[in-house]
Amino acid sequence: MADDSFILENISDLISVDLLVSLRSSYAMQWNGLHGFSHWRRVRENGLRLAAETGADPKIIEYFAFFHDNQRHNDGFDWEHGERASLLIQKEYAGRLNLTDEEFKILCEACAGHNRGATEAEISIQTCWDADRLDLMRVGIMPDPKYLCTEAARRKDTLDWAVERSLVWRKEYRQPDEPR
């Protein structure tokens, strides 16, 4: 798998080629690495699946998926990356995203708090956090239902589905010299 492959296609009406190019230019790590484009696509899919049950705003889910890890400095403990993502959105994307002022505020809160381990928040924020946490198996961590915010995310069928998707990516992503 190429580390920096970049597919230039719209993901949705919200996640356009122009937005992806902009996000790519502000992302300092491997595009298809642990916290990059492939992860963002899985978070989007996780979130939209959950939103169908939770009633979360799908626009917030989509934008969260592609912004939440964009400002990471490394794949390890980078405790401020969520806050940096929120600040990037506020500084560079205010008025440029298809969101109301209230939706914009919720997106920024979701990004800023996604790596803090909280579970109590507005439903779109909870759904964003769950969408991200459901993809933890890509780094070898089984999502723990006690850290998931919604019943939809805690269900066994949802966990099994998300874990399987993470494992498929993990198997493809591993470098030949990594232990299996």
Short mmCIF file of N, CA and C in Angstrom, two decimals:
data_model
loop_
_atom_site.label_atom_id
_atom_site.label_comp_id
_atom_site.label_asym_id
_atom_site.label_seq_id
_atom_site.Cartn_x
_atom_site.Cartn_y
_atom_site.Cartn_z
N MET A 1 0.86 -1.18 0.00
CA MET A 1 0.00 0.00 0.00
C MET A 1 0.90 1.24 0.00
N ALA A 2 0.64 2.15 -0.89
CA ALA A 2 1.43 3.37 -0.96
C ALA A 2 1.11 4.27 0.21
N ASP A 3 2.15 4.78 0.87
CA ASP A 3 1.96 5.61 2.06
C ASP A 3 1.25 6.92 1.77
N ASP A 4 1.53 7.54 0.64
CA ASP A 4 0.97 8.85 0.36
C ASP A 4 0.08 8.86 -0.87
N SER A 5 -0.58 7.74 -1.16
CA SER A 5 -1.51 7.76 -2.29
C SER A 5 -2.62 8.75 -1.98
N PHE A 6 -3.05 9.41 -3.00
CA PHE A 6 -4.04 10.46 -2.81
C PHE A 6 -5.05 10.37 -3.93
N ILE A 7 -6.23 9.92 -3.62
CA ILE A 7 -7.29 9.76 -4.60
C ILE A 7 -8.04 11.07 -4.70
N LEU A 8 -8.05 11.65 -5.88
CA LEU A 8 -8.75 12.92 -6.08
C LEU A 8 -10.17 12.67 -6.58
N GLU A 9 -11.05 12.44 -5.63
CA GLU A 9 -12.46 12.28 -5.95
C GLU A 9 -13.27 12.80 -4.78
N ASN A 10 -14.43 13.33 -5.09
CA ASN A 10 -15.32 13.76 -4.01
C ASN A 10 -15.74 12.55 -3.20
N ILE A 11 -15.73 12.70 -1.90
CA ILE A 11 -16.23 11.65 -1.01
C ILE A 11 -17.75 11.78 -0.91
N SER A 12 -18.21 13.03 -0.85
CA SER A 12 -19.64 13.34 -0.75
C SER A 12 -19.83 14.78 -1.21
N ASP A 13 -21.04 15.27 -1.12
CA ASP A 13 -21.30 16.67 -1.45
C ASP A 13 -20.53 17.61 -0.53
N LEU A 14 -20.25 17.18 0.70
CA LEU A 14 -19.54 18.01 1.67
C LEU A 14 -18.02 17.86 1.57
N ILE A 15 -17.58 16.64 1.38
CA ILE A 15 -16.14 16.33 1.37
C ILE A 15 -15.70 16.29 -0.10
N SER A 16 -15.38 17.47 -0.61
CA SER A 16 -15.04 17.65 -2.02
C SER A 16 -13.54 17.48 -2.26
N VAL A 17 -13.19 17.39 -3.52
CA VAL A 17 -11.78 17.34 -3.90
C VAL A 17 -11.06 18.58 -3.36
N ASP A 18 -11.67 19.74 -3.49
CA ASP A 18 -11.04 20.97 -3.00
C ASP A 18 -10.76 20.90 -1.50
N LEU A 19 -11.73 20.40 -0.73
CA LEU A 19 -11.51 20.27 0.71
C LEU A 19 -10.41 19.25 0.99
N LEU A 20 -10.40 18.13 0.28
CA LEU A 20 -9.37 17.11 0.48
C LEU A 20 -7.97 17.66 0.16
N VAL A 21 -7.85 18.43 -0.90
CA VAL A 21 -6.57 19.04 -1.24
C VAL A 21 -6.12 19.97 -0.12
N SER A 22 -7.05 20.75 0.40
CA SER A 22 -6.73 21.65 1.51
C SER A 22 -6.31 20.87 2.75
N LEU A 23 -7.05 19.81 3.07
CA LEU A 23 -6.71 18.99 4.24
C LEU A 23 -5.37 18.30 4.05
N ARG A 24 -5.09 17.86 2.84
CA ARG A 24 -3.81 17.20 2.57
C ARG A 24 -2.65 18.17 2.80
N SER A 25 -2.85 19.42 2.42
CA SER A 25 -1.77 20.40 2.57
C SER A 25 -1.51 20.75 4.03
N SER A 26 -2.49 20.55 4.90
CA SER A 26 -2.29 20.88 6.32
C SER A 26 -1.98 19.65 7.17
N TYR A 27 -1.92 18.47 6.54
CA TYR A 27 -1.65 17.23 7.27
C TYR A 27 -0.17 16.88 7.14
N ALA A 28 0.52 16.79 8.26
CA ALA A 28 1.98 16.63 8.26
C ALA A 28 2.45 15.18 8.29
N MET A 29 1.53 14.24 8.40
CA MET A 29 1.94 12.85 8.57
C MET A 29 1.62 12.04 7.31
N GLN A 30 1.86 10.71 7.38
CA GLN A 30 1.55 9.83 6.24
C GLN A 30 0.06 9.91 5.92
N TRP A 31 -0.25 10.21 4.70
CA TRP A 31 -1.64 10.39 4.27
C TRP A 31 -2.49 9.16 4.58
N ASN A 32 -1.97 7.97 4.36
CA ASN A 32 -2.72 6.74 4.65
C ASN A 32 -2.20 6.03 5.89
N GLY A 33 -1.57 6.77 6.78
CA GLY A 33 -1.06 6.20 8.02
C GLY A 33 -2.15 5.97 9.06
N LEU A 34 -1.73 5.68 10.27
CA LEU A 34 -2.65 5.34 11.36
C LEU A 34 -3.77 6.36 11.58
N HIS A 35 -3.45 7.63 11.43
CA HIS A 35 -4.43 8.68 11.72
C HIS A 35 -4.80 9.48 10.48
N GLY A 36 -4.54 8.95 9.29
CA GLY A 36 -4.75 9.68 8.06
C GLY A 36 -6.03 9.33 7.32
N PHE A 37 -5.98 9.53 6.02
CA PHE A 37 -7.13 9.47 5.13
C PHE A 37 -7.96 8.19 5.27
N SER A 38 -7.31 7.04 5.33
CA SER A 38 -8.06 5.78 5.46
C SER A 38 -8.85 5.74 6.77
N HIS A 39 -8.22 6.20 7.83
CA HIS A 39 -8.90 6.28 9.13
C HIS A 39 -10.09 7.24 9.04
N TRP A 40 -9.88 8.38 8.42
CA TRP A 40 -10.95 9.37 8.31
C TRP A 40 -12.15 8.81 7.55
N ARG A 41 -11.87 8.02 6.51
CA ARG A 41 -12.98 7.41 5.74
C ARG A 41 -13.74 6.40 6.60
N ARG A 42 -13.02 5.62 7.41
CA ARG A 42 -13.71 4.66 8.28
C ARG A 42 -14.51 5.38 9.36
N VAL A 43 -13.95 6.45 9.91
CA VAL A 43 -14.67 7.25 10.92
C VAL A 43 -15.95 7.81 10.30
N ARG A 44 -15.86 8.31 9.08
CA ARG A 44 -17.06 8.82 8.40
C ARG A 44 -18.13 7.72 8.28
N GLU A 45 -17.71 6.55 7.79
CA GLU A 45 -18.67 5.46 7.62
C GLU A 45 -19.24 5.01 8.97
N ASN A 46 -18.38 4.88 9.97
CA ASN A 46 -18.85 4.53 11.31
C ASN A 46 -19.89 5.55 11.78
N GLY A 47 -19.55 6.82 11.64
CA GLY A 47 -20.43 7.89 12.13
C GLY A 47 -21.76 7.95 11.42
N LEU A 48 -21.74 7.80 10.11
CA LEU A 48 -23.00 7.85 9.36
C LEU A 48 -23.89 6.66 9.71
N ARG A 49 -23.26 5.52 9.93
CA ARG A 49 -24.03 4.34 10.36
C ARG A 49 -24.67 4.60 11.73
N LEU A 50 -23.89 5.14 12.66
CA LEU A 50 -24.43 5.45 13.99
C LEU A 50 -25.49 6.55 13.93
N ALA A 51 -25.26 7.58 13.13
CA ALA A 51 -26.18 8.72 13.04
C ALA A 51 -27.57 8.29 12.60
N ALA A 52 -27.65 7.25 11.79
CA ALA A 52 -28.96 6.75 11.36
C ALA A 52 -29.79 6.29 12.55
N GLU A 53 -29.11 5.91 13.63
CA GLU A 53 -29.81 5.47 14.84
C GLU A 53 -29.86 6.54 15.93
N THR A 54 -28.81 7.33 16.03
CA THR A 54 -28.73 8.28 17.15
C THR A 54 -29.43 9.60 16.86
N GLY A 55 -29.64 9.89 15.57
CA GLY A 55 -30.22 11.18 15.21
C GLY A 55 -29.19 12.29 15.11
N ALA A 56 -27.91 11.95 15.15
CA ALA A 56 -26.84 12.95 15.03
C ALA A 56 -26.90 13.60 13.66
N ASP A 57 -26.35 14.79 13.58
CA ASP A 57 -26.33 15.55 12.33
C ASP A 57 -25.27 14.97 11.40
N PRO A 58 -25.66 14.41 10.26
CA PRO A 58 -24.69 13.79 9.35
C PRO A 58 -23.64 14.77 8.81
N LYS A 59 -23.99 16.03 8.68
CA LYS A 59 -23.00 17.01 8.19
C LYS A 59 -21.87 17.16 9.21
N ILE A 60 -22.22 17.24 10.48
CA ILE A 60 -21.20 17.35 11.52
C ILE A 60 -20.32 16.10 11.52
N ILE A 61 -20.96 14.94 11.38
CA ILE A 61 -20.23 13.66 11.36
C ILE A 61 -19.21 13.66 10.23
N GLU A 62 -19.64 14.03 9.03
CA GLU A 62 -18.73 14.00 7.88
C GLU A 62 -17.54 14.94 8.06
N TYR A 63 -17.80 16.16 8.46
CA TYR A 63 -16.69 17.10 8.65
C TYR A 63 -15.78 16.65 9.79
N PHE A 64 -16.36 16.18 10.88
CA PHE A 64 -15.54 15.68 12.00
C PHE A 64 -14.58 14.60 11.51
N ALA A 65 -15.09 13.65 10.74
CA ALA A 65 -14.27 12.53 10.30
C ALA A 65 -13.00 12.99 9.59
N PHE A 66 -13.10 14.06 8.81
CA PHE A 66 -11.96 14.50 8.02
C PHE A 66 -11.12 15.59 8.67
N PHE A 67 -11.60 16.15 9.78
CA PHE A 67 -10.82 17.18 10.47
C PHE A 67 -10.20 16.72 11.79
N HIS A 68 -10.79 15.76 12.49
CA HIS A 68 -10.46 15.51 13.89
C HIS A 68 -8.98 15.19 14.14
N ASP A 69 -8.32 14.48 13.24
CA ASP A 69 -6.91 14.12 13.44
C ASP A 69 -5.98 14.88 12.50
N ASN A 70 -6.49 15.85 11.79
CA ASN A 70 -5.71 16.55 10.78
C ASN A 70 -4.50 17.30 11.34
N GLN A 71 -4.56 17.68 12.60
CA GLN A 71 -3.48 18.47 13.17
C GLN A 71 -2.56 17.67 14.09
N ARG A 72 -2.55 16.36 13.95
CA ARG A 72 -1.64 15.53 14.73
C ARG A 72 -0.21 15.81 14.34
N HIS A 73 0.68 15.72 15.33
CA HIS A 73 2.11 15.86 15.09
C HIS A 73 2.80 14.49 15.07
N ASN A 74 2.13 13.49 15.61
CA ASN A 74 2.70 12.14 15.62
C ASN A 74 1.58 11.13 15.83
N ASP A 75 1.93 9.84 15.71
CA ASP A 75 0.95 8.77 15.90
C ASP A 75 0.84 8.31 17.35
N GLY A 76 1.62 8.91 18.25
CA GLY A 76 1.58 8.53 19.65
C GLY A 76 0.70 9.47 20.46
N PHE A 77 1.16 9.80 21.63
CA PHE A 77 0.39 10.66 22.54
C PHE A 77 0.57 12.12 22.14
N ASP A 78 -0.42 12.64 21.51
CA ASP A 78 -0.44 14.04 21.05
C ASP A 78 -1.71 14.65 21.62
N TRP A 79 -1.68 14.99 22.89
CA TRP A 79 -2.88 15.37 23.63
C TRP A 79 -3.55 16.64 23.14
N GLU A 80 -2.84 17.47 22.42
CA GLU A 80 -3.42 18.75 21.98
C GLU A 80 -3.93 18.72 20.55
N HIS A 81 -3.86 17.58 19.87
CA HIS A 81 -4.22 17.57 18.45
C HIS A 81 -5.70 17.88 18.21
N GLY A 82 -6.56 17.48 19.11
CA GLY A 82 -7.99 17.78 18.95
C GLY A 82 -8.25 19.28 19.04
N GLU A 83 -7.61 19.91 20.00
CA GLU A 83 -7.74 21.36 20.15
C GLU A 83 -7.15 22.09 18.94
N ARG A 84 -6.02 21.60 18.45
CA ARG A 84 -5.42 22.21 17.25
C ARG A 84 -6.34 22.07 16.04
N ALA A 85 -6.99 20.92 15.91
CA ALA A 85 -7.94 20.72 14.80
C ALA A 85 -9.09 21.72 14.91
N SER A 86 -9.60 21.89 16.12
CA SER A 86 -10.68 22.86 16.34
C SER A 86 -10.24 24.27 15.97
N LEU A 87 -9.03 24.63 16.36
CA LEU A 87 -8.51 25.96 16.04
C LEU A 87 -8.30 26.14 14.53
N LEU A 88 -7.84 25.09 13.86
CA LEU A 88 -7.70 25.15 12.41
C LEU A 88 -9.05 25.43 11.75
N ILE A 89 -10.06 24.72 12.18
CA ILE A 89 -11.40 24.91 11.62
C ILE A 89 -11.85 26.35 11.83
N GLN A 90 -11.67 26.84 13.04
CA GLN A 90 -12.11 28.20 13.36
C GLN A 90 -11.34 29.25 12.55
N LYS A 91 -10.04 29.03 12.39
CA LYS A 91 -9.21 30.02 11.71
C LYS A 91 -9.33 29.96 10.19
N GLU A 92 -9.33 28.75 9.64
CA GLU A 92 -9.25 28.59 8.18
C GLU A 92 -10.56 28.26 7.49
N TYR A 93 -11.54 27.77 8.24
CA TYR A 93 -12.74 27.25 7.58
C TYR A 93 -14.04 27.92 8.02
N ALA A 94 -13.98 28.91 8.87
CA ALA A 94 -15.20 29.64 9.27
C ALA A 94 -15.83 30.23 8.02
N GLY A 95 -17.10 29.96 7.83
CA GLY A 95 -17.81 30.47 6.67
C GLY A 95 -17.60 29.68 5.39
N ARG A 96 -16.72 28.69 5.43
CA ARG A 96 -16.42 27.90 4.22
C ARG A 96 -17.07 26.52 4.22
N LEU A 97 -17.58 26.09 5.36
CA LEU A 97 -18.21 24.77 5.45
C LEU A 97 -19.73 24.94 5.39
N ASN A 98 -20.40 23.93 4.90
CA ASN A 98 -21.85 23.98 4.76
C ASN A 98 -22.51 23.66 6.11
N LEU A 99 -22.32 24.58 7.07
CA LEU A 99 -22.84 24.42 8.43
C LEU A 99 -23.45 25.73 8.91
N THR A 100 -24.48 25.60 9.74
CA THR A 100 -24.98 26.78 10.43
C THR A 100 -23.97 27.17 11.50
N ASP A 101 -24.16 28.32 12.10
CA ASP A 101 -23.26 28.74 13.19
C ASP A 101 -23.28 27.72 14.33
N GLU A 102 -24.46 27.22 14.67
CA GLU A 102 -24.57 26.24 15.76
C GLU A 102 -23.89 24.93 15.39
N GLU A 103 -24.08 24.45 14.17
CA GLU A 103 -23.42 23.22 13.72
C GLU A 103 -21.90 23.40 13.72
N PHE A 104 -21.43 24.56 13.30
CA PHE A 104 -20.00 24.87 13.29
C PHE A 104 -19.43 24.79 14.71
N LYS A 105 -20.15 25.36 15.66
CA LYS A 105 -19.73 25.32 17.06
C LYS A 105 -19.65 23.87 17.57
N ILE A 106 -20.64 23.06 17.23
CA ILE A 106 -20.67 21.66 17.64
C ILE A 106 -19.50 20.90 17.03
N LEU A 107 -19.22 21.13 15.75
CA LEU A 107 -18.08 20.49 15.10
C LEU A 107 -16.78 20.83 15.83
N CYS A 108 -16.60 22.09 16.14
CA CYS A 108 -15.37 22.50 16.84
C CYS A 108 -15.27 21.85 18.22
N GLU A 109 -16.39 21.76 18.93
CA GLU A 109 -16.39 21.09 20.25
C GLU A 109 -16.05 19.61 20.10
N ALA A 110 -16.63 18.96 19.09
CA ALA A 110 -16.37 17.54 18.88
C ALA A 110 -14.90 17.29 18.61
N CYS A 111 -14.30 18.10 17.76
CA CYS A 111 -12.87 17.93 17.46
C CYS A 111 -12.01 18.20 18.69
N ALA A 112 -12.29 19.30 19.36
CA ALA A 112 -11.47 19.70 20.52
C ALA A 112 -11.49 18.64 21.62
N GLY A 113 -12.61 17.97 21.82
CA GLY A 113 -12.75 17.03 22.93
C GLY A 113 -12.64 15.57 22.59
N HIS A 114 -12.40 15.23 21.33
CA HIS A 114 -12.50 13.82 20.94
C HIS A 114 -11.45 12.92 21.56
N ASN A 115 -10.34 13.46 21.98
CA ASN A 115 -9.28 12.61 22.53
C ASN A 115 -9.15 12.74 24.05
N ARG A 116 -10.19 13.16 24.70
CA ARG A 116 -10.16 13.36 26.16
C ARG A 116 -10.81 12.21 26.95
N GLY A 117 -11.48 11.30 26.26
CA GLY A 117 -12.10 10.17 26.94
C GLY A 117 -13.47 10.44 27.53
N ALA A 118 -14.03 11.61 27.28
CA ALA A 118 -15.36 11.94 27.80
C ALA A 118 -16.43 11.15 27.07
N THR A 119 -17.57 11.01 27.71
CA THR A 119 -18.71 10.33 27.08
C THR A 119 -19.99 11.15 27.14
N GLU A 120 -20.00 12.22 27.90
CA GLU A 120 -21.21 13.05 28.03
C GLU A 120 -21.09 14.28 27.15
N ALA A 121 -22.04 14.47 26.25
CA ALA A 121 -22.04 15.62 25.36
C ALA A 121 -23.33 15.61 24.54
N GLU A 122 -23.48 16.58 23.70
CA GLU A 122 -24.59 16.66 22.75
C GLU A 122 -24.50 15.43 21.83
N ILE A 123 -25.63 14.95 21.31
CA ILE A 123 -25.68 13.67 20.59
C ILE A 123 -24.78 13.64 19.35
N SER A 124 -24.66 14.72 18.62
CA SER A 124 -23.77 14.70 17.45
C SER A 124 -22.32 14.57 17.89
N ILE A 125 -21.97 15.21 18.98
CA ILE A 125 -20.60 15.10 19.51
C ILE A 125 -20.35 13.67 19.98
N GLN A 126 -21.29 13.10 20.72
CA GLN A 126 -21.13 11.71 21.17
C GLN A 126 -20.95 10.77 19.98
N THR A 127 -21.74 10.98 18.95
CA THR A 127 -21.67 10.12 17.78
C THR A 127 -20.32 10.27 17.07
N CYS A 128 -19.81 11.49 17.00
CA CYS A 128 -18.47 11.70 16.44
C CYS A 128 -17.42 10.94 17.23
N TRP A 129 -17.46 11.09 18.54
CA TRP A 129 -16.47 10.42 19.38
C TRP A 129 -16.55 8.90 19.23
N ASP A 130 -17.77 8.37 19.21
CA ASP A 130 -17.93 6.93 19.03
C ASP A 130 -17.41 6.47 17.67
N ALA A 131 -17.67 7.26 16.63
CA ALA A 131 -17.22 6.90 15.28
C ALA A 131 -15.70 6.73 15.26
N ASP A 132 -14.99 7.62 15.95
CA ASP A 132 -13.54 7.55 16.03
C ASP A 132 -13.11 6.36 16.89
N ARG A 133 -13.69 6.21 18.05
CA ARG A 133 -13.30 5.14 18.98
C ARG A 133 -13.57 3.75 18.42
N LEU A 134 -14.58 3.63 17.56
CA LEU A 134 -14.87 2.33 16.96
C LEU A 134 -13.76 1.86 16.02
N ASP A 135 -12.84 2.74 15.65
CA ASP A 135 -11.75 2.37 14.76
C ASP A 135 -10.43 2.14 15.51
N LEU A 136 -10.49 1.96 16.81
CA LEU A 136 -9.28 1.76 17.61
C LEU A 136 -8.53 0.47 17.30
N MET A 137 -9.23 -0.53 16.81
CA MET A 137 -8.56 -1.81 16.56
C MET A 137 -7.47 -1.68 15.50
N ARG A 138 -7.49 -0.60 14.71
CA ARG A 138 -6.42 -0.39 13.72
C ARG A 138 -5.07 -0.25 14.42
N VAL A 139 -5.08 0.16 15.71
CA VAL A 139 -3.85 0.27 16.49
C VAL A 139 -3.75 -0.82 17.55
N GLY A 140 -4.58 -1.87 17.41
CA GLY A 140 -4.52 -3.01 18.31
C GLY A 140 -5.27 -2.83 19.61
N ILE A 141 -6.16 -1.86 19.68
CA ILE A 141 -6.94 -1.62 20.90
C ILE A 141 -8.41 -1.95 20.62
N MET A 142 -8.93 -2.92 21.36
CA MET A 142 -10.34 -3.27 21.23
C MET A 142 -11.18 -2.14 21.83
N PRO A 143 -12.13 -1.58 21.08
CA PRO A 143 -12.98 -0.53 21.65
C PRO A 143 -13.70 -1.04 22.90
N ASP A 144 -13.62 -0.30 23.98
CA ASP A 144 -14.24 -0.67 25.25
C ASP A 144 -15.60 0.01 25.35
N PRO A 145 -16.67 -0.77 25.46
CA PRO A 145 -18.01 -0.18 25.52
C PRO A 145 -18.18 0.88 26.61
N LYS A 146 -17.41 0.79 27.70
CA LYS A 146 -17.57 1.79 28.76
C LYS A 146 -17.09 3.17 28.33
N TYR A 147 -16.29 3.24 27.25
CA TYR A 147 -15.83 4.53 26.72
C TYR A 147 -16.62 4.95 25.47
N LEU A 148 -17.62 4.19 25.13
CA LEU A 148 -18.49 4.56 24.01
C LEU A 148 -19.71 5.28 24.56
N CYS A 149 -20.16 6.27 23.84
CA CYS A 149 -21.19 7.18 24.34
C CYS A 149 -22.61 6.71 24.07
N THR A 150 -22.83 6.01 22.98
CA THR A 150 -24.19 5.68 22.55
C THR A 150 -24.46 4.19 22.59
N GLU A 151 -25.71 3.87 22.79
CA GLU A 151 -26.13 2.45 22.76
C GLU A 151 -25.83 1.84 21.41
N ALA A 152 -26.04 2.60 20.35
CA ALA A 152 -25.79 2.09 19.00
C ALA A 152 -24.34 1.63 18.85
N ALA A 153 -23.40 2.37 19.39
CA ALA A 153 -21.98 2.01 19.29
C ALA A 153 -21.62 0.83 20.19
N ARG A 154 -22.32 0.69 21.31
CA ARG A 154 -22.00 -0.37 22.26
C ARG A 154 -22.56 -1.73 21.85
N ARG A 155 -23.46 -1.75 20.89
CA ARG A 155 -24.06 -3.03 20.47
C ARG A 155 -23.01 -3.95 19.87
N LYS A 156 -23.12 -5.22 20.17
CA LYS A 156 -22.15 -6.21 19.70
C LYS A 156 -22.03 -6.22 18.18
N ASP A 157 -23.13 -6.14 17.47
CA ASP A 157 -23.06 -6.19 16.00
C ASP A 157 -22.30 -4.97 15.45
N THR A 158 -22.47 -3.82 16.07
CA THR A 158 -21.75 -2.61 15.64
C THR A 158 -20.26 -2.77 15.93
N LEU A 159 -19.93 -3.21 17.15
CA LEU A 159 -18.53 -3.41 17.51
C LEU A 159 -17.86 -4.43 16.59
N ASP A 160 -18.53 -5.55 16.34
CA ASP A 160 -17.96 -6.59 15.48
C ASP A 160 -17.70 -6.04 14.08
N TRP A 161 -18.65 -5.31 13.54
CA TRP A 161 -18.53 -4.73 12.20
C TRP A 161 -17.34 -3.76 12.14
N ALA A 162 -17.26 -2.87 13.11
CA ALA A 162 -16.20 -1.86 13.12
C ALA A 162 -14.82 -2.49 13.31
N VAL A 163 -14.73 -3.44 14.23
CA VAL A 163 -13.45 -4.11 14.49
C VAL A 163 -12.97 -4.84 13.24
N GLU A 164 -13.85 -5.52 12.57
CA GLU A 164 -13.47 -6.24 11.35
C GLU A 164 -12.91 -5.29 10.30
N ARG A 165 -13.54 -4.14 10.12
CA ARG A 165 -13.06 -3.14 9.15
C ARG A 165 -11.68 -2.62 9.54
N SER A 166 -11.47 -2.38 10.83
CA SER A 166 -10.16 -1.92 11.30
C SER A 166 -9.09 -2.98 11.06
N LEU A 167 -9.44 -4.23 11.32
CA LEU A 167 -8.47 -5.32 11.15
C LEU A 167 -8.09 -5.51 9.68
N VAL A 168 -9.04 -5.35 8.78
CA VAL A 168 -8.73 -5.46 7.35
C VAL A 168 -7.69 -4.41 6.98
N TRP A 169 -7.90 -3.17 7.41
CA TRP A 169 -6.94 -2.11 7.11
C TRP A 169 -5.58 -2.43 7.76
N ARG A 170 -5.62 -2.85 9.01
CA ARG A 170 -4.38 -3.13 9.74
C ARG A 170 -3.55 -4.19 9.02
N LYS A 171 -4.21 -5.22 8.53
CA LYS A 171 -3.52 -6.29 7.82
C LYS A 171 -2.90 -5.75 6.53
N GLU A 172 -3.62 -4.90 5.81
CA GLU A 172 -3.11 -4.34 4.55
C GLU A 172 -2.00 -3.32 4.80
N TYR A 173 -2.09 -2.57 5.89
CA TYR A 173 -1.16 -1.48 6.16
C TYR A 173 0.19 -1.96 6.66
N ARG A 174 0.20 -3.05 7.39
CA ARG A 174 1.45 -3.54 7.99
C ARG A 174 2.56 -3.64 6.96
N GLN A 175 3.70 -3.21 7.37
CA GLN A 175 4.89 -3.33 6.53
C GLN A 175 5.40 -4.77 6.59
N PRO A 176 6.09 -5.25 5.54
CA PRO A 176 6.53 -6.65 5.48
C PRO A 176 7.37 -7.09 6.68
N ASP A 177 8.13 -6.19 7.29
CA ASP A 177 9.00 -6.59 8.39
C ASP A 177 8.33 -6.52 9.76
N GLU A 178 7.07 -6.08 9.81
CA GLU A 178 6.35 -6.03 11.09
C GLU A 178 5.88 -7.42 11.47
N PRO A 179 5.87 -7.72 12.78
CA PRO A 179 5.36 -9.02 13.21
C PRO A 179 3.86 -9.11 12.95
N ARG A 180 3.38 -10.26 12.65
CA ARG A 180 1.94 -10.46 12.36
C ARG A 180 1.23 -10.87 13.61
#
